[in-house]
Protein backbone atom coordinates (compact mmCIF):
# COMPACT_ATOMS: atom_id res chain seq x y z
CA UNK A 1 0.00 0.00 0.00
CA UNK A 2 1.33 3.41 -0.98
CA UNK A 3 -0.16 6.73 0.17
CA UNK A 4 0.70 9.99 -1.60
CA UNK A 5 -0.19 13.40 -0.16
CA UNK A 6 -0.48 16.53 -2.30
CA UNK A 7 -1.76 20.10 -2.23
CA UNK A 8 -4.42 20.75 -4.88
CA UNK A 9 -5.83 24.00 -6.24
CA UNK A 10 -7.45 26.18 -3.62
CA UNK A 11 -5.15 24.84 -0.88
CA UNK A 12 -7.15 21.63 -0.54
CA UNK A 13 -5.17 18.73 0.87
CA UNK A 14 -5.57 15.47 -1.05
CA UNK A 15 -4.29 12.00 -0.58
CA UNK A 16 -4.22 9.06 -2.92
CA UNK A 17 -4.06 5.42 -1.89
CA UNK A 18 -2.43 2.96 -4.25
CA UNK A 19 -2.41 -0.78 -3.84
CA UNK A 20 -0.86 -3.12 -6.38
CA UNK A 21 -3.47 -4.41 -8.84
CA UNK A 22 -6.25 -2.03 -7.78
CA UNK A 23 -7.74 1.25 -8.93
CA UNK A 24 -6.28 4.33 -7.16
CA UNK A 25 -8.56 5.87 -4.54
CA UNK A 26 -8.36 9.65 -4.18
CA UNK A 27 -9.93 11.74 -1.43
CA UNK A 28 -9.92 15.45 -0.63
CA UNK A 29 -9.41 16.23 3.02
CA UNK A 30 -11.78 18.82 4.45
CA UNK A 31 -13.84 19.29 1.27
CA UNK A 32 -16.67 17.15 0.01
CA UNK A 33 -17.79 17.59 -3.59
CA UNK A 34 -20.76 15.91 -5.25
CA UNK A 35 -22.05 16.53 -8.77
CA UNK A 36 -25.52 15.26 -9.67
CA UNK A 37 -28.00 16.26 -12.38
CA UNK A 38 -26.02 19.33 -13.41
CA UNK A 39 -25.70 20.61 -9.83
CA UNK A 40 -22.42 20.65 -7.91
CA UNK A 41 -22.37 20.66 -4.10
CA UNK A 42 -19.07 21.52 -2.44
CA UNK A 43 -18.82 21.49 1.37
CA UNK A 44 -15.98 22.59 3.59
CA UNK A 45 -15.90 23.24 7.34
CA UNK A 46 -18.15 26.33 7.34
CA UNK A 47 -19.81 26.73 3.93
CA UNK A 48 -21.74 24.86 1.29
CA UNK A 49 -21.31 26.07 -2.29
CA UNK A 50 -24.00 25.07 -4.78
CA UNK A 51 -23.46 25.61 -8.49
CA UNK A 52 -25.92 24.74 -11.25
CA UNK A 53 -26.07 24.79 -15.02
CA UNK A 54 -29.59 26.25 -14.64
CA UNK A 55 -31.06 29.09 -12.58
CA UNK A 56 -31.67 27.96 -8.99
CA UNK A 57 -35.04 29.06 -7.59
CA UNK A 58 -34.82 27.76 -4.02
CA UNK A 59 -32.78 25.63 -1.61
CA UNK A 60 -34.23 23.63 1.27
CA UNK A 61 -32.18 21.63 3.76
CA UNK A 62 -34.04 19.01 5.83
CA UNK A 63 -32.90 16.78 8.65
CA UNK A 64 -33.84 13.09 8.44
CA UNK A 65 -37.03 13.65 10.45
CA UNK A 66 -38.23 15.98 7.66
CA UNK A 67 -37.77 19.20 9.65
CA UNK A 68 -36.59 22.14 7.53
CA UNK A 69 -33.35 23.57 8.96
CA UNK A 70 -32.75 26.08 6.15
CA UNK A 71 -34.97 27.52 3.44
CA UNK A 72 -33.66 30.08 0.98
CA UNK A 73 -35.17 31.71 -2.10
CA UNK A 74 -32.53 32.14 -4.82
CA UNK A 75 -32.37 33.61 -8.30
CA UNK A 76 -28.88 32.65 -9.38
CA UNK A 77 -26.76 29.78 -10.73
CA UNK A 78 -24.30 29.96 -7.82
CA UNK A 79 -24.93 30.10 -4.10
CA UNK A 80 -22.81 29.91 -0.97
CA UNK A 81 -24.45 29.10 2.37
CA UNK A 82 -22.88 29.44 5.82
CA UNK A 83 -23.36 26.05 7.53
CA UNK A 84 -21.54 26.47 10.85
CA UNK A 85 -24.94 26.81 12.60
CA UNK A 86 -26.14 23.39 11.29
CA UNK A 87 -25.50 20.48 13.68
CA UNK A 88 -23.40 17.57 12.44
CA UNK A 89 -25.46 14.84 10.81
CA UNK A 90 -27.07 13.64 7.61
CA UNK A 91 -29.35 16.03 5.75
CA UNK A 92 -31.34 16.16 2.52
CA UNK A 93 -30.76 19.16 0.27
CA UNK A 94 -33.58 19.96 -2.17
CA UNK A 95 -32.60 22.29 -5.00
CA UNK A 96 -35.38 23.67 -7.18
CA UNK A 97 -34.27 24.91 -10.60
CA UNK A 98 -35.90 25.49 -13.97
CA UNK A 99 -36.23 21.74 -14.60
CA UNK A 100 -37.72 20.72 -11.24
CA UNK A 101 -36.53 19.66 -7.78
CA UNK A 102 -33.40 17.58 -7.20
CA UNK A 103 -32.63 16.10 -3.80
CA UNK A 104 -29.22 15.01 -2.55
CA UNK A 105 -28.15 13.41 0.76
CA UNK A 106 -25.30 15.26 2.46
CA UNK A 107 -23.26 14.91 5.65
CA UNK A 108 -22.57 18.08 7.66
CSV table of N, CA, C and O in Angstrom, one decimal:
chain,number,residue,atom,x,y,z
A,1,UNK,N,0.9,-1.2,0.0
A,1,UNK,CA,0.0,0.0,0.0
A,1,UNK,C,0.9,1.2,0.0
A,1,UNK,O,1.8,1.3,0.8
A,2,UNK,N,0.6,2.2,-0.9
A,2,UNK,CA,1.3,3.4,-1.0
A,2,UNK,C,0.4,4.6,-0.8
A,2,UNK,O,-0.7,4.6,-1.5
A,3,UNK,N,0.7,5.6,0.0
A,3,UNK,CA,-0.2,6.7,0.2
A,3,UNK,C,0.6,7.9,-0.2
A,3,UNK,O,1.7,8.2,0.2
A,4,UNK,N,0.1,8.8,-1.1
A,4,UNK,CA,0.7,10.0,-1.6
A,4,UNK,C,-0.1,11.2,-1.1
A,4,UNK,O,-1.4,11.2,-1.3
A,5,UNK,N,0.5,12.2,-0.6
A,5,UNK,CA,-0.2,13.4,-0.2
A,5,UNK,C,0.2,14.5,-1.1
A,5,UNK,O,1.3,14.6,-1.6
A,6,UNK,N,-0.8,15.4,-1.4
A,6,UNK,CA,-0.5,16.5,-2.3
A,6,UNK,C,-1.4,17.7,-1.9
A,6,UNK,O,-2.4,17.6,-1.3
A,7,UNK,N,-1.0,18.9,-2.4
A,7,UNK,CA,-1.8,20.1,-2.2
A,7,UNK,C,-2.4,20.4,-3.6
A,7,UNK,O,-1.7,20.6,-4.6
A,8,UNK,N,-3.7,20.5,-3.6
A,8,UNK,CA,-4.4,20.8,-4.9
A,8,UNK,C,-4.8,22.2,-5.0
A,8,UNK,O,-4.5,23.0,-4.0
A,9,UNK,N,-5.4,22.6,-6.1
A,9,UNK,CA,-5.8,24.0,-6.2
A,9,UNK,C,-6.7,24.4,-5.1
A,9,UNK,O,-7.5,23.6,-4.6
A,10,UNK,N,-6.6,25.7,-4.7
A,10,UNK,CA,-7.5,26.2,-3.6
A,10,UNK,C,-7.0,25.7,-2.3
A,10,UNK,O,-7.7,25.7,-1.3
A,11,UNK,N,-5.7,25.3,-2.1
A,11,UNK,CA,-5.2,24.8,-0.9
A,11,UNK,C,-5.9,23.7,-0.2
A,11,UNK,O,-6.1,23.6,1.0
A,12,UNK,N,-6.4,22.8,-1.0
A,12,UNK,CA,-7.1,21.6,-0.5
A,12,UNK,C,-6.2,20.5,-0.5
A,12,UNK,O,-5.5,20.2,-1.4
A,13,UNK,N,-6.0,19.9,0.7
A,13,UNK,CA,-5.2,18.7,0.9
A,13,UNK,C,-5.8,17.5,0.3
A,13,UNK,O,-7.0,17.3,0.5
A,14,UNK,N,-5.1,16.7,-0.5
A,14,UNK,CA,-5.6,15.5,-1.1
A,14,UNK,C,-4.6,14.3,-0.7
A,14,UNK,O,-3.5,14.6,-0.5
A,15,UNK,N,-5.2,13.2,-0.6
A,15,UNK,CA,-4.3,12.0,-0.6
A,15,UNK,C,-4.8,10.9,-1.5
A,15,UNK,O,-6.0,10.9,-1.9
A,16,UNK,N,-3.9,10.1,-1.9
A,16,UNK,CA,-4.2,9.1,-2.9
A,16,UNK,C,-3.7,7.8,-2.4
A,16,UNK,O,-2.5,7.7,-2.0
A,17,UNK,N,-4.5,6.7,-2.4
A,17,UNK,CA,-4.1,5.4,-1.9
A,17,UNK,C,-3.9,4.5,-3.1
A,17,UNK,O,-4.7,4.4,-4.0
A,18,UNK,N,-2.7,3.9,-3.2
A,18,UNK,CA,-2.4,3.0,-4.3
A,18,UNK,C,-2.1,1.6,-3.7
A,18,UNK,O,-1.3,1.5,-2.8
A,19,UNK,N,-2.7,0.6,-4.2
A,19,UNK,CA,-2.4,-0.8,-3.8
A,19,UNK,C,-2.2,-1.6,-5.1
A,19,UNK,O,-3.0,-1.4,-6.1
A,20,UNK,N,-1.2,-2.4,-5.2
A,20,UNK,CA,-0.9,-3.1,-6.4
A,20,UNK,C,-2.1,-3.9,-6.9
A,20,UNK,O,-2.8,-4.5,-6.2
A,21,UNK,N,-2.4,-3.7,-8.2
A,21,UNK,CA,-3.5,-4.4,-8.8
A,21,UNK,C,-4.8,-3.8,-8.6
A,21,UNK,O,-5.8,-4.5,-8.9
A,22,UNK,N,-4.9,-2.6,-8.0
A,22,UNK,CA,-6.3,-2.0,-7.8
A,22,UNK,C,-6.3,-0.7,-8.4
A,22,UNK,O,-5.3,-0.1,-8.9
A,23,UNK,N,-7.5,-0.1,-8.4
A,23,UNK,CA,-7.7,1.3,-8.9
A,23,UNK,C,-7.4,2.2,-7.8
A,23,UNK,O,-7.7,2.1,-6.7
A,24,UNK,N,-6.6,3.3,-8.2
A,24,UNK,CA,-6.3,4.3,-7.2
A,24,UNK,C,-7.5,5.0,-6.5
A,24,UNK,O,-8.5,5.2,-7.2
A,25,UNK,N,-7.5,5.2,-5.3
A,25,UNK,CA,-8.6,5.9,-4.5
A,25,UNK,C,-8.1,7.2,-4.1
A,25,UNK,O,-7.0,7.4,-3.5
A,26,UNK,N,-8.8,8.3,-4.5
A,26,UNK,CA,-8.4,9.7,-4.2
A,26,UNK,C,-9.4,10.3,-3.3
A,26,UNK,O,-10.6,10.2,-3.6
A,27,UNK,N,-9.0,11.1,-2.3
A,27,UNK,CA,-9.9,11.7,-1.4
A,27,UNK,C,-9.4,13.1,-1.1
A,27,UNK,O,-8.2,13.3,-0.8
A,28,UNK,N,-10.3,14.1,-1.1
A,28,UNK,CA,-9.9,15.4,-0.6
A,28,UNK,C,-10.2,15.5,0.9
A,28,UNK,O,-11.2,15.0,1.3
A,29,UNK,N,-9.2,16.1,1.6
A,29,UNK,CA,-9.4,16.2,3.0
A,29,UNK,C,-10.0,17.6,3.3
A,29,UNK,O,-9.6,18.6,2.9
A,30,UNK,N,-11.1,17.6,4.1
A,30,UNK,CA,-11.8,18.8,4.4
A,30,UNK,C,-12.8,19.4,3.4
A,30,UNK,O,-13.5,20.3,3.7
A,31,UNK,N,-12.9,18.8,2.3
A,31,UNK,CA,-13.8,19.3,1.3
A,31,UNK,C,-14.6,18.1,0.7
A,31,UNK,O,-14.0,17.1,0.3
A,32,UNK,N,-15.9,18.2,0.6
A,32,UNK,CA,-16.7,17.1,0.0
A,32,UNK,C,-17.3,17.8,-1.2
A,32,UNK,O,-17.9,18.8,-1.1
A,33,UNK,N,-17.2,17.1,-2.3
A,33,UNK,CA,-17.8,17.6,-3.6
A,33,UNK,C,-18.6,16.5,-4.2
A,33,UNK,O,-18.1,15.4,-4.4
A,34,UNK,N,-19.9,16.8,-4.6
A,34,UNK,CA,-20.8,15.9,-5.3
A,34,UNK,C,-21.3,16.6,-6.4
A,34,UNK,O,-21.8,17.8,-6.3
A,35,UNK,N,-21.4,16.0,-7.6
A,35,UNK,CA,-22.1,16.5,-8.8
A,35,UNK,C,-23.1,15.6,-9.2
A,35,UNK,O,-22.9,14.4,-9.4
A,36,UNK,N,-24.4,16.1,-9.3
A,36,UNK,CA,-25.5,15.3,-9.7
A,36,UNK,C,-26.5,16.1,-10.5
A,36,UNK,O,-26.8,17.2,-10.0
A,37,UNK,N,-27.0,15.6,-11.6
A,37,UNK,CA,-28.0,16.3,-12.4
A,37,UNK,C,-27.7,17.7,-12.7
A,37,UNK,O,-28.5,18.6,-12.7
A,38,UNK,N,-26.4,18.0,-13.0
A,38,UNK,CA,-26.0,19.3,-13.4
A,38,UNK,C,-25.8,20.3,-12.3
A,38,UNK,O,-25.6,21.5,-12.4
A,39,UNK,N,-25.9,19.8,-11.0
A,39,UNK,CA,-25.7,20.6,-9.8
A,39,UNK,C,-24.5,20.1,-9.1
A,39,UNK,O,-24.4,18.9,-8.8
A,40,UNK,N,-23.6,21.0,-8.7
A,40,UNK,CA,-22.4,20.6,-7.9
A,40,UNK,C,-22.6,21.2,-6.5
A,40,UNK,O,-22.8,22.4,-6.3
A,41,UNK,N,-22.4,20.3,-5.5
A,41,UNK,CA,-22.4,20.7,-4.1
A,41,UNK,C,-20.9,20.5,-3.6
A,41,UNK,O,-20.3,19.5,-3.8
A,42,UNK,N,-20.4,21.6,-3.0
A,42,UNK,CA,-19.1,21.5,-2.4
A,42,UNK,C,-19.1,22.0,-1.0
A,42,UNK,O,-19.4,23.2,-0.8
A,43,UNK,N,-18.7,21.2,-0.1
A,43,UNK,CA,-18.8,21.5,1.4
A,43,UNK,C,-17.4,21.5,2.0
A,43,UNK,O,-16.6,20.7,1.8
A,44,UNK,N,-17.2,22.6,2.8
A,44,UNK,CA,-16.0,22.6,3.6
A,44,UNK,C,-16.4,22.8,5.0
A,44,UNK,O,-17.6,22.6,5.3
A,45,UNK,N,-15.6,23.2,5.9
A,45,UNK,CA,-15.9,23.2,7.3
A,45,UNK,C,-17.0,24.2,7.7
A,45,UNK,O,-17.8,23.9,8.6
A,46,UNK,N,-17.2,25.3,7.0
A,46,UNK,CA,-18.2,26.3,7.3
A,46,UNK,C,-19.1,26.7,6.2
A,46,UNK,O,-20.1,27.5,6.5
A,47,UNK,N,-18.9,26.3,5.0
A,47,UNK,CA,-19.8,26.7,3.9
A,47,UNK,C,-20.2,25.6,3.0
A,47,UNK,O,-19.5,24.6,2.9
A,48,UNK,N,-21.3,25.8,2.3
A,48,UNK,CA,-21.7,24.9,1.3
A,48,UNK,C,-21.9,25.7,0.0
A,48,UNK,O,-22.7,26.6,0.0
A,49,UNK,N,-21.2,25.4,-1.0
A,49,UNK,CA,-21.3,26.1,-2.3
A,49,UNK,C,-22.2,25.2,-3.2
A,49,UNK,O,-21.9,24.0,-3.3
A,50,UNK,N,-23.1,25.8,-3.8
A,50,UNK,CA,-24.0,25.1,-4.8
A,50,UNK,C,-23.9,25.8,-6.1
A,50,UNK,O,-24.1,27.0,-6.2
A,51,UNK,N,-23.6,25.0,-7.2
A,51,UNK,CA,-23.5,25.6,-8.5
A,51,UNK,C,-24.3,24.8,-9.5
A,51,UNK,O,-24.3,23.5,-9.4
A,52,UNK,N,-25.0,25.4,-10.3
A,52,UNK,CA,-25.9,24.7,-11.2
A,52,UNK,C,-25.7,25.2,-12.7
A,52,UNK,O,-25.3,26.4,-12.9
A,53,UNK,N,-26.1,24.4,-13.6
A,53,UNK,CA,-26.1,24.8,-15.0
A,53,UNK,C,-27.3,25.6,-15.3
A,53,UNK,O,-27.4,26.3,-16.3
A,54,UNK,N,-28.3,25.5,-14.5
A,54,UNK,CA,-29.6,26.2,-14.6
A,54,UNK,C,-29.8,27.2,-13.5
A,54,UNK,O,-29.2,27.1,-12.5
A,55,UNK,N,-30.7,28.1,-13.6
A,55,UNK,CA,-31.1,29.1,-12.6
A,55,UNK,C,-31.7,28.4,-11.4
A,55,UNK,O,-32.7,27.6,-11.6
A,56,UNK,N,-31.1,28.6,-10.2
A,56,UNK,CA,-31.7,28.0,-9.0
A,56,UNK,C,-32.8,28.9,-8.5
A,56,UNK,O,-32.6,30.1,-8.3
A,57,UNK,N,-33.9,28.3,-8.1
A,57,UNK,CA,-35.0,29.1,-7.6
A,57,UNK,C,-35.0,29.0,-6.1
A,57,UNK,O,-35.3,30.1,-5.4
A,58,UNK,N,-34.8,27.9,-5.5
A,58,UNK,CA,-34.8,27.8,-4.0
A,58,UNK,C,-34.0,26.6,-3.5
A,58,UNK,O,-33.7,25.6,-4.3
A,59,UNK,N,-33.5,26.7,-2.3
A,59,UNK,CA,-32.8,25.6,-1.6
A,59,UNK,C,-33.5,25.3,-0.3
A,59,UNK,O,-33.9,26.3,0.4
A,60,UNK,N,-33.7,24.1,0.0
A,60,UNK,CA,-34.2,23.6,1.3
A,60,UNK,C,-33.3,22.5,1.8
A,60,UNK,O,-33.0,21.6,1.1
A,61,UNK,N,-33.0,22.7,3.1
A,61,UNK,CA,-32.2,21.6,3.8
A,61,UNK,C,-33.0,21.1,4.9
A,61,UNK,O,-33.6,21.8,5.7
A,62,UNK,N,-33.2,19.7,4.9
A,62,UNK,CA,-34.0,19.0,5.8
A,62,UNK,C,-33.2,18.0,6.6
A,62,UNK,O,-32.3,17.4,6.1
A,63,UNK,N,-33.5,17.9,7.9
A,63,UNK,CA,-32.9,16.8,8.7
A,63,UNK,C,-33.7,15.5,8.3
A,63,UNK,O,-34.7,15.5,7.6
A,64,UNK,N,-33.2,14.4,8.8
A,64,UNK,CA,-33.8,13.1,8.4
A,64,UNK,C,-35.2,12.9,9.0
A,64,UNK,O,-36.0,12.0,8.6
A,65,UNK,N,-35.7,13.7,10.0
A,65,UNK,CA,-37.0,13.7,10.5
A,65,UNK,C,-38.0,14.5,9.6
A,65,UNK,O,-39.2,14.4,9.8
A,66,UNK,N,-37.4,15.2,8.6
A,66,UNK,CA,-38.2,16.0,7.7
A,66,UNK,C,-38.3,17.4,8.1
A,66,UNK,O,-39.0,18.2,7.4
A,67,UNK,N,-37.7,17.8,9.2
A,67,UNK,CA,-37.8,19.2,9.6
A,67,UNK,C,-36.9,20.1,8.8
A,67,UNK,O,-35.7,19.7,8.5
A,68,UNK,N,-37.4,21.2,8.3
A,68,UNK,CA,-36.6,22.1,7.5
A,68,UNK,C,-35.6,22.9,8.5
A,68,UNK,O,-36.1,23.5,9.4
A,69,UNK,N,-34.3,22.8,8.2
A,69,UNK,CA,-33.3,23.6,9.0
A,69,UNK,C,-32.9,24.8,8.2
A,69,UNK,O,-32.3,25.7,8.8
A,70,UNK,N,-33.1,24.9,6.9
A,70,UNK,CA,-32.7,26.1,6.2
A,70,UNK,C,-33.6,26.1,4.9
A,70,UNK,O,-33.8,25.1,4.2
A,71,UNK,N,-34.2,27.3,4.7
A,71,UNK,CA,-35.0,27.5,3.4
A,71,UNK,C,-34.5,28.9,2.9
A,71,UNK,O,-34.5,29.9,3.6
A,72,UNK,N,-34.2,28.9,1.6
A,72,UNK,CA,-33.7,30.1,1.0
A,72,UNK,C,-34.2,30.2,-0.4
A,72,UNK,O,-34.1,29.3,-1.2
A,73,UNK,N,-34.8,31.4,-0.7
A,73,UNK,CA,-35.2,31.7,-2.1
A,73,UNK,C,-33.9,32.2,-2.8
A,73,UNK,O,-33.2,33.1,-2.3
A,74,UNK,N,-33.7,31.8,-4.1
A,74,UNK,CA,-32.5,32.1,-4.8
A,74,UNK,C,-33.0,32.5,-6.2
A,74,UNK,O,-34.0,32.0,-6.7
A,75,UNK,N,-32.2,33.3,-6.9
A,75,UNK,CA,-32.4,33.6,-8.3
A,75,UNK,C,-31.0,33.7,-8.9
A,75,UNK,O,-30.6,34.8,-9.4
A,76,UNK,N,-30.3,32.6,-8.9
A,76,UNK,CA,-28.9,32.7,-9.4
A,76,UNK,C,-28.5,31.2,-9.8
A,76,UNK,O,-29.1,30.3,-9.4
A,77,UNK,N,-27.3,31.1,-10.4
A,77,UNK,CA,-26.8,29.8,-10.7
A,77,UNK,C,-25.8,29.3,-9.7
A,77,UNK,O,-25.4,28.2,-9.6
A,78,UNK,N,-25.3,30.3,-8.9
A,78,UNK,CA,-24.3,30.0,-7.8
A,78,UNK,C,-24.8,30.5,-6.5
A,78,UNK,O,-25.4,31.5,-6.4
A,79,UNK,N,-24.5,29.7,-5.4
A,79,UNK,CA,-24.9,30.1,-4.1
A,79,UNK,C,-23.9,29.6,-3.1
A,79,UNK,O,-23.4,28.5,-3.2
A,80,UNK,N,-23.7,30.4,-2.1
A,80,UNK,CA,-22.8,29.9,-1.0
A,80,UNK,C,-23.6,30.1,0.3
A,80,UNK,O,-24.1,31.2,0.6
A,81,UNK,N,-23.7,29.1,1.1
A,81,UNK,CA,-24.4,29.1,2.4
A,81,UNK,C,-23.5,28.9,3.5
A,81,UNK,O,-22.7,27.9,3.5
A,82,UNK,N,-23.6,29.7,4.6
A,82,UNK,CA,-22.9,29.4,5.8
A,82,UNK,C,-23.6,28.3,6.5
A,82,UNK,O,-24.8,28.3,6.7
A,83,UNK,N,-22.8,27.3,6.9
A,83,UNK,CA,-23.4,26.1,7.5
A,83,UNK,C,-22.8,25.8,8.9
A,83,UNK,O,-23.2,24.8,9.5
A,84,UNK,N,-22.1,26.7,9.5
A,84,UNK,CA,-21.5,26.5,10.8
A,84,UNK,C,-22.6,26.4,11.9
A,84,UNK,O,-22.4,25.9,13.0
A,85,UNK,N,-23.8,26.9,11.6
A,85,UNK,CA,-24.9,26.8,12.6
A,85,UNK,C,-25.7,25.5,12.5
A,85,UNK,O,-26.6,25.2,13.3
A,86,UNK,N,-25.4,24.7,11.5
A,86,UNK,CA,-26.1,23.4,11.3
A,86,UNK,C,-25.4,22.3,12.0
A,86,UNK,O,-24.2,22.1,11.9
A,87,UNK,N,-26.1,21.6,12.9
A,87,UNK,CA,-25.5,20.5,13.7
A,87,UNK,C,-25.0,19.4,12.8
A,87,UNK,O,-25.5,19.2,11.7
A,88,UNK,N,-23.9,18.7,13.2
A,88,UNK,CA,-23.4,17.6,12.4
A,88,UNK,C,-24.5,16.5,12.3
A,88,UNK,O,-25.2,16.2,13.2
A,89,UNK,N,-24.5,15.9,11.1
A,89,UNK,CA,-25.5,14.8,10.8
A,89,UNK,C,-25.7,14.7,9.3
A,89,UNK,O,-25.1,15.3,8.5
A,90,UNK,N,-26.7,13.9,9.0
A,90,UNK,CA,-27.1,13.6,7.6
A,90,UNK,C,-28.3,14.5,7.3
A,90,UNK,O,-29.3,14.5,8.1
A,91,UNK,N,-28.3,15.2,6.2
A,91,UNK,CA,-29.4,16.0,5.7
A,91,UNK,C,-29.7,15.8,4.3
A,91,UNK,O,-28.9,15.2,3.5
A,92,UNK,N,-30.9,16.2,3.9
A,92,UNK,CA,-31.3,16.2,2.5
A,92,UNK,C,-31.4,17.6,2.0
A,92,UNK,O,-31.9,18.5,2.7
A,93,UNK,N,-30.8,17.8,0.9
A,93,UNK,CA,-30.8,19.2,0.3
A,93,UNK,C,-31.6,19.1,-1.0
A,93,UNK,O,-31.3,18.3,-1.9
A,94,UNK,N,-32.7,19.9,-1.0
A,94,UNK,CA,-33.6,20.0,-2.2
A,94,UNK,C,-33.3,21.3,-2.9
A,94,UNK,O,-33.4,22.3,-2.3
A,95,UNK,N,-32.9,21.1,-4.2
A,95,UNK,CA,-32.6,22.3,-5.0
A,95,UNK,C,-33.7,22.4,-6.1
A,95,UNK,O,-33.8,21.4,-6.9
A,96,UNK,N,-34.4,23.5,-6.1
A,96,UNK,CA,-35.4,23.7,-7.2
A,96,UNK,C,-34.8,24.6,-8.2
A,96,UNK,O,-34.3,25.7,-7.9
A,97,UNK,N,-34.7,24.1,-9.5
A,97,UNK,CA,-34.3,24.9,-10.6
A,97,UNK,C,-35.3,24.9,-11.7
A,97,UNK,O,-36.4,24.4,-11.5
A,98,UNK,N,-35.0,25.4,-12.9
A,98,UNK,CA,-35.9,25.5,-14.0
A,98,UNK,C,-36.5,24.2,-14.4
A,98,UNK,O,-37.6,24.1,-15.0
A,99,UNK,N,-35.8,23.1,-14.1
A,99,UNK,CA,-36.2,21.7,-14.6
A,99,UNK,C,-37.0,20.9,-13.5
A,99,UNK,O,-37.4,19.8,-13.8
A,100,UNK,N,-37.0,21.4,-12.3
A,100,UNK,CA,-37.7,20.7,-11.2
A,100,UNK,C,-36.9,20.7,-10.0
A,100,UNK,O,-36.0,21.6,-9.8
A,101,UNK,N,-37.2,19.8,-9.1
A,101,UNK,CA,-36.5,19.7,-7.8
A,101,UNK,C,-35.6,18.4,-7.8
A,101,UNK,O,-36.0,17.3,-8.1
A,102,UNK,N,-34.4,18.7,-7.4
A,102,UNK,CA,-33.4,17.6,-7.2
A,102,UNK,C,-33.0,17.5,-5.7
A,102,UNK,O,-32.8,18.5,-5.1
A,103,UNK,N,-33.0,16.3,-5.2
A,103,UNK,CA,-32.6,16.1,-3.8
A,103,UNK,C,-31.4,15.3,-3.7
A,103,UNK,O,-31.2,14.3,-4.4
A,104,UNK,N,-30.5,15.7,-2.8
A,104,UNK,CA,-29.2,15.0,-2.5
A,104,UNK,C,-29.0,14.8,-1.1
A,104,UNK,O,-29.3,15.7,-0.3
A,105,UNK,N,-28.5,13.7,-0.6
A,105,UNK,CA,-28.2,13.4,0.8
A,105,UNK,C,-26.8,14.0,1.0
A,105,UNK,O,-25.9,13.9,0.2
A,106,UNK,N,-26.6,14.6,2.2
A,106,UNK,CA,-25.3,15.3,2.5
A,106,UNK,C,-25.0,15.1,3.9
A,106,UNK,O,-25.9,15.2,4.8
A,107,UNK,N,-23.7,14.9,4.3
A,107,UNK,CA,-23.3,14.9,5.7
A,107,UNK,C,-22.7,16.3,6.0
A,107,UNK,O,-21.9,16.8,5.3
A,108,UNK,N,-23.1,16.8,7.1
A,108,UNK,CA,-22.6,18.1,7.7
A,108,UNK,C,-21.7,17.8,8.9
A,108,UNK,O,-21.9,16.8,9.5
